[in-house]
Amino acid sequence: MATNSAKPARQSKEVLYAWEGKDKFGKKVQGEMRAGGQAIVNATLRRQGILVTKLKKKSYSSGKRITDTDITLFTRQLATMMKAGVPLLQSFDIVAKGNANPSVSKLLMDIRGDVETGTSLNQAFRKYPLYFDALFCNLVGAGEQAGILEDLLTRLALYKEKTLAIKKKIKSALTYPIAILSVAFIVTAVIMIWVVPAFKQVFTSFGADLPAPTLFVMALSDFFVANWYIIFGGLFGAIYFFFQTWRRSVPMQRAMDRILLQLPIFGVVIRKATIARWTRTLATMFAAGVPLVESLDSVGGASGNAVYMDATIKIQTEVSTGTSLTVAMQNAGVFPNMVTQMVAIGEESGALDAMLGKVADFYEEEVDEAVASLSSLMEPLIMVILGVLIGGLVVAMYLPIFKLGSVV
């Protein structure tokens, strides 16, 4: 009977308790403990000779959203501590308590609680697929089975740091022109709604025919003034609808992935970044001892592009039937010749992971150079666009004044 009554306590959801008390020498002590209830905390501490004087459930304040940067930082910290010989549970305690984001701290303490009750580390991570993908969990599982968890965590931290760096560079390359063009639209709207009507009142007193550019700008200003709420509401609504559809609709995501690869300027950068992620992921999985066919399960999703995800499925099917990786990649038709040649050398020499790593390094450097070139190219292009747009409006509004001056 005692055994049956104890089972619900173990199966209940464990929470974190903060306690204060006195040890057997009368010295004040305090700490934290995860348990299924206050009675368990009291009983556990009593067996340790501690008289509990204060006990309360510790609540986590709502923190910021957990980002890829948070997970990458956690992976690096955990790898460093395990390399230094710190026990796994203690490593989780140190990282959780030292994190500035309460959401991350709560996540790590929940995982720690699962590990403490006997769950393997990779199974504990699999409970949170929003933050730990299949690649992350598979590598951790391989490290646990082979007894080299700290080495694979180090490799995994390096992989996530490089992948995150590429994503940041792509975002920075796209953010700058979008921000400038957004500001240009707002400035144009301000001129159309408030500045041009003031000029229009002055021009009506001239009693002369206005130039065609001025008439066009004034007509456009009248349209802005009469329909500004429709213009802004429709624009922001369309942007919101587009991004919501992109986030939730798989066909939309697949279509956008194809379009992004075909963009005239940004498409080359995005393709190089995708190849870098693809090869880096496969190199990391294969070096960890994961079989090639199983490694390809995680590679497609890690590439971040539906075109390469479909190509990976095709490659996996061919490799599973005995086709070499080189031939399968050539048949996919999405990899440059240099990539397939390097893979062929890796297969022949038995150093596939090293060759894939070199390919990833090469394309990561290519992305760096492309982003730098893109930034230097976009600056004069944006200046030309702004000059034509804003300068055209100013010239159109000053033409009647120039005409009046020539008549006088």
CSV table of C-alpha atoms in Angstrom, one decimal:
chain,number,residue,atom,x,y,z
A,1,MET,CA,0.0,0.0,0.0
A,2,ALA,CA,2.8,2.4,0.8
A,3,THR,CA,4.3,1.8,-2.6
A,4,ASN,CA,1.1,2.5,-4.4
A,5,SER,CA,0.5,5.7,-2.4
A,6,ALA,CA,4.0,7.0,-3.3
A,7,LYS,CA,3.6,6.6,-7.1
A,8,PRO,CA,1.3,9.7,-7.6
A,9,ALA,CA,3.8,11.8,-5.7
A,10,ARG,CA,6.6,10.8,-8.1
A,11,GLN,CA,4.4,11.2,-11.1
A,12,SER,CA,3.2,14.7,-10.1
A,13,LYS,CA,4.7,17.7,-11.8
A,14,GLU,CA,7.8,18.8,-10.0
A,15,VAL,CA,8.3,22.5,-9.3
A,16,LEU,CA,11.2,24.5,-7.8
A,17,TYR,CA,11.0,25.4,-4.1
A,18,ALA,CA,13.1,27.9,-2.2
A,19,TRP,CA,13.8,27.0,1.4
A,20,GLU,CA,15.4,28.4,4.6
A,21,GLY,CA,16.2,26.5,7.8
A,22,LYS,CA,18.7,25.5,10.4
A,23,ASP,CA,21.1,22.6,10.4
A,24,LYS,CA,21.8,20.3,13.3
A,25,PHE,CA,24.4,22.8,14.6
A,26,GLY,CA,21.8,25.7,14.6
A,27,LYS,CA,23.4,27.4,11.6
A,28,LYS,CA,21.1,29.1,9.2
A,29,VAL,CA,21.1,27.5,5.7
A,30,GLN,CA,19.1,28.0,2.6
A,31,GLY,CA,18.8,26.6,-0.9
A,32,GLU,CA,16.5,25.4,-3.7
A,33,MET,CA,15.0,22.0,-4.4
A,34,ARG,CA,12.8,20.5,-7.1
A,35,ALA,CA,10.0,18.3,-5.8
A,36,GLY,CA,6.4,17.2,-6.3
A,37,GLY,CA,5.2,19.0,-3.2
A,38,GLN,CA,6.2,20.8,0.0
A,39,ALA,CA,5.8,17.6,2.1
A,40,ILE,CA,8.6,15.9,0.0
A,41,VAL,CA,10.9,18.9,0.5
A,42,ASN,CA,10.3,18.8,4.3
A,43,ALA,CA,10.9,15.1,4.4
A,44,THR,CA,14.0,15.2,2.3
A,45,LEU,CA,15.6,18.1,4.3
A,46,ARG,CA,14.6,16.5,7.6
A,47,ARG,CA,16.5,13.3,6.6
A,48,GLN,CA,19.5,15.6,6.0
A,49,GLY,CA,19.2,17.1,9.6
A,50,ILE,CA,17.8,20.4,8.4
A,51,LEU,CA,14.8,22.0,10.2
A,52,VAL,CA,12.8,24.0,7.7
A,53,THR,CA,11.7,27.4,8.9
A,54,LYS,CA,10.6,28.9,5.6
A,55,LEU,CA,9.4,27.2,2.4
A,56,LYS,CA,7.8,28.7,-0.7
A,57,LYS,CA,7.3,27.8,-4.3
A,58,LYS,CA,9.7,29.8,-6.5
A,59,SER,CA,8.0,31.4,-9.5
A,60,TYR,CA,9.8,32.6,-12.6
A,61,SER,CA,9.1,36.0,-13.8
A,62,SER,CA,8.0,36.2,-17.4
A,63,GLY,CA,11.0,36.7,-19.6
A,64,LYS,CA,11.8,37.4,-23.1
A,65,ARG,CA,11.2,34.9,-26.0
A,66,ILE,CA,13.8,32.2,-26.2
A,67,THR,CA,15.9,32.8,-29.4
A,68,ASP,CA,18.5,30.8,-31.3
A,69,THR,CA,21.1,33.0,-29.7
A,70,ASP,CA,20.0,31.8,-26.2
A,71,ILE,CA,20.2,28.2,-27.3
A,72,THR,CA,23.6,28.7,-28.9
A,73,LEU,CA,25.0,30.4,-25.8
A,74,PHE,CA,23.6,27.6,-23.6
A,75,THR,CA,25.2,24.9,-25.8
A,76,ARG,CA,28.6,26.6,-25.6
A,77,GLN,CA,28.4,27.1,-21.8
A,78,LEU,CA,27.3,23.5,-21.2
A,79,ALA,CA,30.1,22.2,-23.5
A,80,THR,CA,32.7,24.3,-21.7
A,81,MET,CA,31.6,23.2,-18.2
A,82,MET,CA,31.5,19.5,-19.1
A,83,LYS,CA,35.0,19.8,-20.7
A,84,ALA,CA,36.1,21.2,-17.4
A,85,GLY,CA,34.8,18.2,-15.6
A,86,VAL,CA,31.7,19.8,-14.0
A,87,PRO,CA,28.9,17.2,-13.4
A,88,LEU,CA,25.9,17.5,-15.8
A,89,LEU,CA,23.3,18.5,-13.2
A,90,GLN,CA,25.6,21.0,-11.6
A,91,SER,CA,26.3,22.5,-15.1
A,92,PHE,CA,22.6,23.0,-15.7
A,93,ASP,CA,22.3,24.7,-12.3
A,94,ILE,CA,25.1,27.1,-13.0
A,95,VAL,CA,23.9,28.0,-16.5
A,96,ALA,CA,20.3,28.4,-15.5
A,97,LYS,CA,21.1,30.6,-12.5
A,98,GLY,CA,23.5,32.7,-14.5
A,99,ASN,CA,21.2,33.4,-17.5
A,100,ALA,CA,19.6,36.8,-17.7
A,101,ASN,CA,16.4,35.6,-19.4
A,102,PRO,CA,14.0,34.0,-16.9
A,103,SER,CA,12.4,32.0,-19.7
A,104,VAL,CA,15.7,30.3,-20.5
A,105,SER,CA,16.3,29.6,-16.8
A,106,LYS,CA,12.9,27.9,-16.5
A,107,LEU,CA,13.5,25.8,-19.6
A,108,LEU,CA,16.9,24.6,-18.3
A,109,MET,CA,15.6,23.8,-14.8
A,110,ASP,CA,12.7,21.8,-16.4
A,111,ILE,CA,15.2,19.8,-18.5
A,112,ARG,CA,17.5,19.4,-15.4
A,113,GLY,CA,14.5,18.0,-13.5
A,114,ASP,CA,13.8,15.4,-16.2
A,115,VAL,CA,17.5,14.3,-16.3
A,116,GLU,CA,17.6,14.1,-12.5
A,117,THR,CA,14.7,11.7,-12.5
A,118,GLY,CA,16.5,9.3,-14.9
A,119,THR,CA,15.6,10.6,-18.4
A,120,SER,CA,18.5,10.6,-20.8
A,121,LEU,CA,19.7,14.1,-21.9
A,122,ASN,CA,18.6,13.7,-25.5
A,123,GLN,CA,15.1,12.5,-24.5
A,124,ALA,CA,14.8,15.5,-22.2
A,125,PHE,CA,15.7,17.8,-25.1
A,126,ARG,CA,13.2,16.1,-27.4
A,127,LYS,CA,10.4,17.3,-25.1
A,128,TYR,CA,11.1,20.8,-26.4
A,129,PRO,CA,11.2,20.6,-30.2
A,130,LEU,CA,10.6,24.3,-30.5
A,131,TYR,CA,14.1,25.0,-29.2
A,132,PHE,CA,16.0,21.7,-29.8
A,133,ASP,CA,15.6,20.3,-33.3
A,134,ALA,CA,16.2,16.7,-34.4
A,135,LEU,CA,19.8,17.4,-35.3
A,136,PHE,CA,20.6,18.7,-31.9
A,137,CYS,CA,18.9,15.8,-30.2
A,138,ASN,CA,20.5,13.2,-32.5
A,139,LEU,CA,24.0,14.5,-31.8
A,140,VAL,CA,23.4,14.6,-28.1
A,141,GLY,CA,22.1,11.0,-28.3
A,142,ALA,CA,25.2,9.9,-30.3
A,143,GLY,CA,27.4,11.5,-27.7
A,144,GLU,CA,25.7,9.8,-24.8
A,145,GLN,CA,25.9,6.4,-26.5
A,146,ALA,CA,29.6,6.8,-27.4
A,147,GLY,CA,30.6,8.4,-24.1
A,148,ILE,CA,31.9,11.5,-25.8
A,149,LEU,CA,29.1,13.9,-24.9
A,150,GLU,CA,31.4,16.8,-24.0
A,151,ASP,CA,33.2,16.5,-27.4
A,152,LEU,CA,29.9,16.4,-29.4
A,153,LEU,CA,28.5,19.3,-27.4
A,154,THR,CA,31.6,21.3,-28.4
A,155,ARG,CA,31.1,20.4,-32.0
A,156,LEU,CA,27.4,21.2,-31.8
A,157,ALA,CA,28.2,24.6,-30.2
A,158,LEU,CA,30.6,25.4,-33.0
A,159,TYR,CA,28.0,24.3,-35.6
A,160,LYS,CA,25.3,26.5,-34.1
A,161,GLU,CA,27.6,29.5,-33.8
A,162,LYS,CA,28.6,29.3,-37.4
A,163,THR,CA,25.0,28.8,-38.5
A,164,LEU,CA,23.8,31.7,-36.4
A,165,ALA,CA,26.5,34.0,-37.8
A,166,ILE,CA,25.4,33.2,-41.4
A,167,LYS,CA,21.8,34.0,-40.5
A,168,LYS,CA,22.8,37.3,-38.9
A,169,LYS,CA,24.8,38.3,-42.0
A,170,ILE,CA,21.8,37.5,-44.3
A,171,LYS,CA,19.4,39.5,-42.1
A,172,SER,CA,21.8,42.5,-41.9
A,173,ALA,CA,22.1,42.5,-45.7
A,174,LEU,CA,18.3,42.5,-46.1
A,175,THR,CA,17.5,44.8,-43.2
A,176,TYR,CA,19.5,47.9,-44.4
A,177,PRO,CA,17.7,48.5,-47.8
A,178,ILE,CA,14.3,47.6,-46.3
A,179,ALA,CA,14.8,50.1,-43.5
A,180,ILE,CA,15.9,52.9,-45.9
A,181,LEU,CA,13.1,52.3,-48.3
A,182,SER,CA,10.6,52.3,-45.4
A,183,VAL,CA,11.9,55.7,-44.2
A,184,ALA,CA,11.7,57.0,-47.8
A,185,PHE,CA,8.1,56.0,-48.0
A,186,ILE,CA,7.2,57.7,-44.8
A,187,VAL,CA,9.0,60.9,-45.8
A,188,THR,CA,7.2,60.8,-49.2
A,189,ALA,CA,3.9,60.4,-47.4
A,190,VAL,CA,4.6,63.3,-45.1
A,191,ILE,CA,5.5,65.5,-48.1
A,192,MET,CA,2.4,64.5,-50.0
A,193,ILE,CA,0.0,65.0,-47.1
A,194,TRP,CA,1.3,68.2,-45.5
A,195,VAL,CA,3.9,69.9,-47.6
A,196,VAL,CA,2.4,69.7,-51.1
A,197,PRO,CA,-1.0,71.1,-50.1
A,198,ALA,CA,0.7,74.2,-48.6
A,199,PHE,CA,2.4,74.8,-52.0
A,200,LYS,CA,-0.9,74.2,-53.8
A,201,GLN,CA,-2.5,77.1,-51.9
A,202,VAL,CA,0.3,79.4,-53.1
A,203,PHE,CA,0.2,78.2,-56.7
A,204,THR,CA,-3.6,78.8,-57.0
A,205,SER,CA,-2.9,82.6,-56.6
A,206,PHE,CA,-0.5,82.6,-59.6
A,207,GLY,CA,-3.3,82.6,-62.2
A,208,ALA,CA,-1.0,80.8,-64.7
A,209,ASP,CA,-0.7,77.3,-66.1
A,210,LEU,CA,1.3,75.0,-64.0
A,211,PRO,CA,3.9,72.6,-65.4
A,212,ALA,CA,2.9,69.0,-66.0
A,213,PRO,CA,5.2,67.5,-63.3
A,214,THR,CA,3.7,69.9,-60.7
A,215,LEU,CA,0.1,69.0,-61.7
A,216,PHE,CA,0.9,65.3,-61.4
A,217,VAL,CA,2.4,65.7,-58.0
A,218,MET,CA,-0.5,67.8,-56.8
A,219,ALA,CA,-3.0,65.2,-58.1
A,220,LEU,CA,-1.0,62.5,-56.3
A,221,SER,CA,-1.1,64.6,-53.2
A,222,ASP,CA,-4.8,65.0,-53.4
A,223,PHE,CA,-5.2,61.3,-53.6
A,224,PHE,CA,-2.9,60.8,-50.6
A,225,VAL,CA,-4.9,63.3,-48.5
A,226,ALA,CA,-8.2,61.8,-49.4
A,227,ASN,CA,-7.2,58.2,-49.0
A,228,TRP,CA,-4.3,58.2,-46.6
A,229,TYR,CA,-6.1,55.8,-44.2
A,230,ILE,CA,-6.8,53.3,-47.0
A,231,ILE,CA,-3.2,53.5,-48.3
A,232,PHE,CA,-1.5,53.0,-44.9
A,233,GLY,CA,-4.2,50.5,-43.7
A,234,GLY,CA,-4.0,48.5,-46.9
A,235,LEU,CA,-0.2,48.5,-46.9
A,236,PHE,CA,0.3,47.4,-43.3
A,237,GLY,CA,-2.6,44.9,-43.7
A,238,ALA,CA,-1.0,43.4,-46.8
A,239,ILE,CA,2.4,43.1,-45.1
A,240,TYR,CA,0.8,41.5,-42.0
A,241,PHE,CA,-1.2,39.1,-44.2
A,242,PHE,CA,1.8,38.2,-46.2
A,243,PHE,CA,4.0,37.4,-43.3
A,244,GLN,CA,1.2,35.4,-41.5
A,245,THR,CA,0.6,33.4,-44.6
A,246,TRP,CA,4.3,32.8,-45.1
A,247,ARG,CA,4.6,31.6,-41.5
A,248,ARG,CA,1.6,29.3,-41.5
A,249,SER,CA,1.2,28.1,-45.1
A,250,VAL,CA,3.5,25.4,-46.3
A,251,PRO,CA,2.8,26.0,-50.1
A,252,MET,CA,3.5,29.7,-49.5
A,253,GLN,CA,6.8,28.9,-47.8
A,254,ARG,CA,7.9,26.6,-50.6
A,255,ALA,CA,7.0,29.1,-53.2
A,256,MET,CA,8.9,31.9,-51.4
A,257,ASP,CA,12.0,29.7,-50.9
A,258,ARG,CA,12.1,29.2,-54.7
A,259,ILE,CA,11.6,32.9,-55.4
A,260,LEU,CA,14.4,33.9,-52.9
A,261,LEU,CA,16.9,31.7,-54.7
A,262,GLN,CA,16.0,33.4,-58.0
A,263,LEU,CA,16.4,37.0,-56.8
A,264,PRO,CA,18.8,38.9,-59.0
A,265,ILE,CA,21.1,40.3,-56.2
A,266,PHE,CA,20.2,38.5,-53.0
A,267,GLY,CA,19.5,35.1,-54.5
A,268,VAL,CA,23.2,34.3,-54.9
A,269,VAL,CA,23.9,35.2,-51.3
A,270,ILE,CA,21.0,33.1,-50.0
A,271,ARG,CA,22.0,30.1,-52.2
A,272,LYS,CA,25.6,30.2,-50.8
A,273,ALA,CA,24.4,30.5,-47.2
A,274,THR,CA,22.0,27.5,-47.8
A,275,ILE,CA,24.8,25.4,-49.2
A,276,ALA,CA,27.1,26.4,-46.3
A,277,ARG,CA,24.4,25.3,-43.8
A,278,TRP,CA,23.7,22.1,-45.7
A,279,THR,CA,27.4,21.0,-45.9
A,280,ARG,CA,28.1,22.1,-42.3
A,281,THR,CA,25.2,20.1,-41.0
A,282,LEU,CA,26.2,16.9,-42.9
A,283,ALA,CA,29.8,17.3,-41.8
A,284,THR,CA,28.8,17.7,-38.2
A,285,MET,CA,26.5,14.7,-38.2
A,286,PHE,CA,28.9,12.4,-40.2
A,287,ALA,CA,31.8,13.3,-38.0
A,288,ALA,CA,29.8,12.4,-34.9
A,289,GLY,CA,29.5,8.8,-36.2
A,290,VAL,CA,25.9,9.1,-37.4
A,291,PRO,CA,25.3,6.9,-40.5
A,292,LEU,CA,25.0,8.9,-43.8
A,293,VAL,CA,21.4,7.9,-44.5
A,294,GLU,CA,20.3,8.9,-41.0
A,295,SER,CA,22.4,12.1,-41.2
A,296,LEU,CA,20.5,13.2,-44.2
A,297,ASP,CA,17.2,13.1,-42.2
A,298,SER,CA,18.3,16.2,-40.3
A,299,VAL,CA,20.3,17.9,-43.1
A,300,GLY,CA,17.3,18.9,-45.3
A,301,GLY,CA,15.5,20.7,-42.5
A,302,ALA,CA,18.7,22.4,-41.3
A,303,SER,CA,19.3,23.9,-44.7
A,304,GLY,CA,16.3,26.2,-44.2
A,305,ASN,CA,15.1,26.1,-47.8
A,306,ALA,CA,12.4,23.9,-49.3
A,307,VAL,CA,14.3,23.5,-52.6
A,308,TYR,CA,17.3,21.9,-50.8
A,309,MET,CA,14.9,20.0,-48.5
A,310,ASP,CA,13.3,18.3,-51.5
A,311,ALA,CA,16.8,17.7,-53.0
A,312,THR,CA,17.9,16.1,-49.7
A,313,ILE,CA,15.0,13.7,-49.7
A,314,LYS,CA,15.9,12.6,-53.3
A,315,ILE,CA,19.5,12.3,-52.3
A,316,GLN,CA,18.7,10.2,-49.3
A,317,THR,CA,16.5,7.9,-51.3
A,318,GLU,CA,19.2,7.3,-53.9
A,319,VAL,CA,22.0,6.8,-51.2
A,320,SER,CA,19.8,4.3,-49.4
A,321,THR,CA,19.6,2.2,-52.6
A,322,GLY,CA,23.4,2.1,-53.0
A,323,THR,CA,24.1,5.2,-55.0
A,324,SER,CA,27.2,7.2,-54.0
A,325,LEU,CA,26.6,10.6,-52.3
A,326,THR,CA,28.4,12.3,-55.2
A,327,VAL,CA,26.2,10.9,-57.9
A,328,ALA,CA,23.1,11.5,-55.8
A,329,MET,CA,24.1,15.2,-55.3
A,330,GLN,CA,24.8,15.6,-59.0
A,331,ASN,CA,21.4,14.1,-59.9
A,332,ALA,CA,19.7,16.6,-57.5
A,333,GLY,CA,20.9,19.5,-59.7
A,334,VAL,CA,21.1,22.1,-57.0
A,335,PHE,CA,24.8,21.9,-56.0
A,336,PRO,CA,27.7,23.6,-57.9
A,337,ASN,CA,30.3,21.5,-59.6
A,338,MET,CA,32.9,22.4,-57.0
A,339,VAL,CA,30.8,21.0,-54.2
A,340,THR,CA,30.2,17.6,-55.9
A,341,GLN,CA,33.9,17.4,-56.8
A,342,MET,CA,35.0,18.0,-53.2
A,343,VAL,CA,32.4,15.4,-52.0
A,344,ALA,CA,33.8,12.9,-54.5
A,345,ILE,CA,37.3,13.4,-53.2
A,346,GLY,CA,36.1,13.0,-49.7
A,347,GLU,CA,34.4,9.7,-50.5
A,348,GLU,CA,37.4,8.3,-52.3
A,349,SER,CA,39.8,9.3,-49.5
A,350,GLY,CA,37.6,8.3,-46.6
A,351,ALA,CA,37.6,11.9,-45.3
A,352,LEU,CA,34.1,12.9,-46.2
A,353,ASP,CA,33.4,14.9,-43.1
A,354,ALA,CA,36.7,16.9,-43.5
A,355,MET,CA,35.9,17.7,-47.1
A,356,LEU,CA,32.3,18.8,-46.3
A,357,GLY,CA,33.8,21.0,-43.5
A,358,LYS,CA,36.1,22.7,-46.0
A,359,VAL,CA,33.2,23.3,-48.4
A,360,ALA,CA,31.2,24.8,-45.6
A,361,ASP,CA,34.2,27.0,-44.7
A,362,PHE,CA,34.6,28.1,-48.3
A,363,TYR,CA,31.0,29.1,-48.7
A,364,GLU,CA,30.8,30.8,-45.3
A,365,GLU,CA,33.8,33.0,-46.5
A,366,GLU,CA,31.9,33.5,-49.8
A,367,VAL,CA,28.9,34.7,-47.9
A,368,ASP,CA,31.0,37.2,-45.9
A,369,GLU,CA,32.5,38.6,-49.1
A,370,ALA,CA,29.1,38.7,-50.8
A,371,VAL,CA,27.5,40.5,-47.9
A,372,ALA,CA,30.3,43.1,-47.8
A,373,SER,CA,30.0,43.6,-51.6
A,374,LEU,CA,26.3,43.8,-51.4
A,375,SER,CA,26.5,46.5,-48.7
A,376,SER,CA,28.9,48.6,-50.8
A,377,LEU,CA,26.6,48.1,-53.9
A,378,MET,CA,23.4,48.9,-52.1
A,379,GLU,CA,24.5,52.2,-50.6
A,380,PRO,CA,24.9,54.1,-53.9
A,381,LEU,CA,21.9,52.4,-55.4
A,382,ILE,CA,19.7,53.5,-52.4
A,383,MET,CA,21.1,57.0,-52.7
A,384,VAL,CA,20.1,57.1,-56.4
A,385,ILE,CA,16.6,55.9,-55.5
A,386,LEU,CA,16.2,58.4,-52.7
A,387,GLY,CA,17.6,61.2,-54.9
A,388,VAL,CA,15.2,60.5,-57.7
A,389,LEU,CA,12.2,60.1,-55.5
A,390,ILE,CA,12.7,63.0,-53.0
A,391,GLY,CA,14.6,65.2,-55.5
A,392,GLY,CA,11.9,64.7,-58.1
A,393,LEU,CA,9.2,65.9,-55.7
A,394,VAL,CA,11.1,69.0,-54.7
A,395,VAL,CA,11.9,69.9,-58.3
A,396,ALA,CA,8.3,69.4,-59.4
A,397,MET,CA,7.1,71.8,-56.7
A,398,TYR,CA,9.7,74.4,-57.4
A,399,LEU,CA,9.2,74.5,-61.2
A,400,PRO,CA,6.3,77.0,-61.0
A,401,ILE,CA,8.5,79.3,-58.9
A,402,PHE,CA,11.3,79.0,-61.4
A,403,LYS,CA,8.9,79.8,-64.3
A,404,LEU,CA,7.5,82.8,-62.4
A,405,GLY,CA,11.0,84.1,-61.9
A,406,SER,CA,11.8,83.8,-65.6
A,407,VAL,CA,8.6,85.7,-66.5
A,408,VAL,CA,9.4,88.5,-64.1
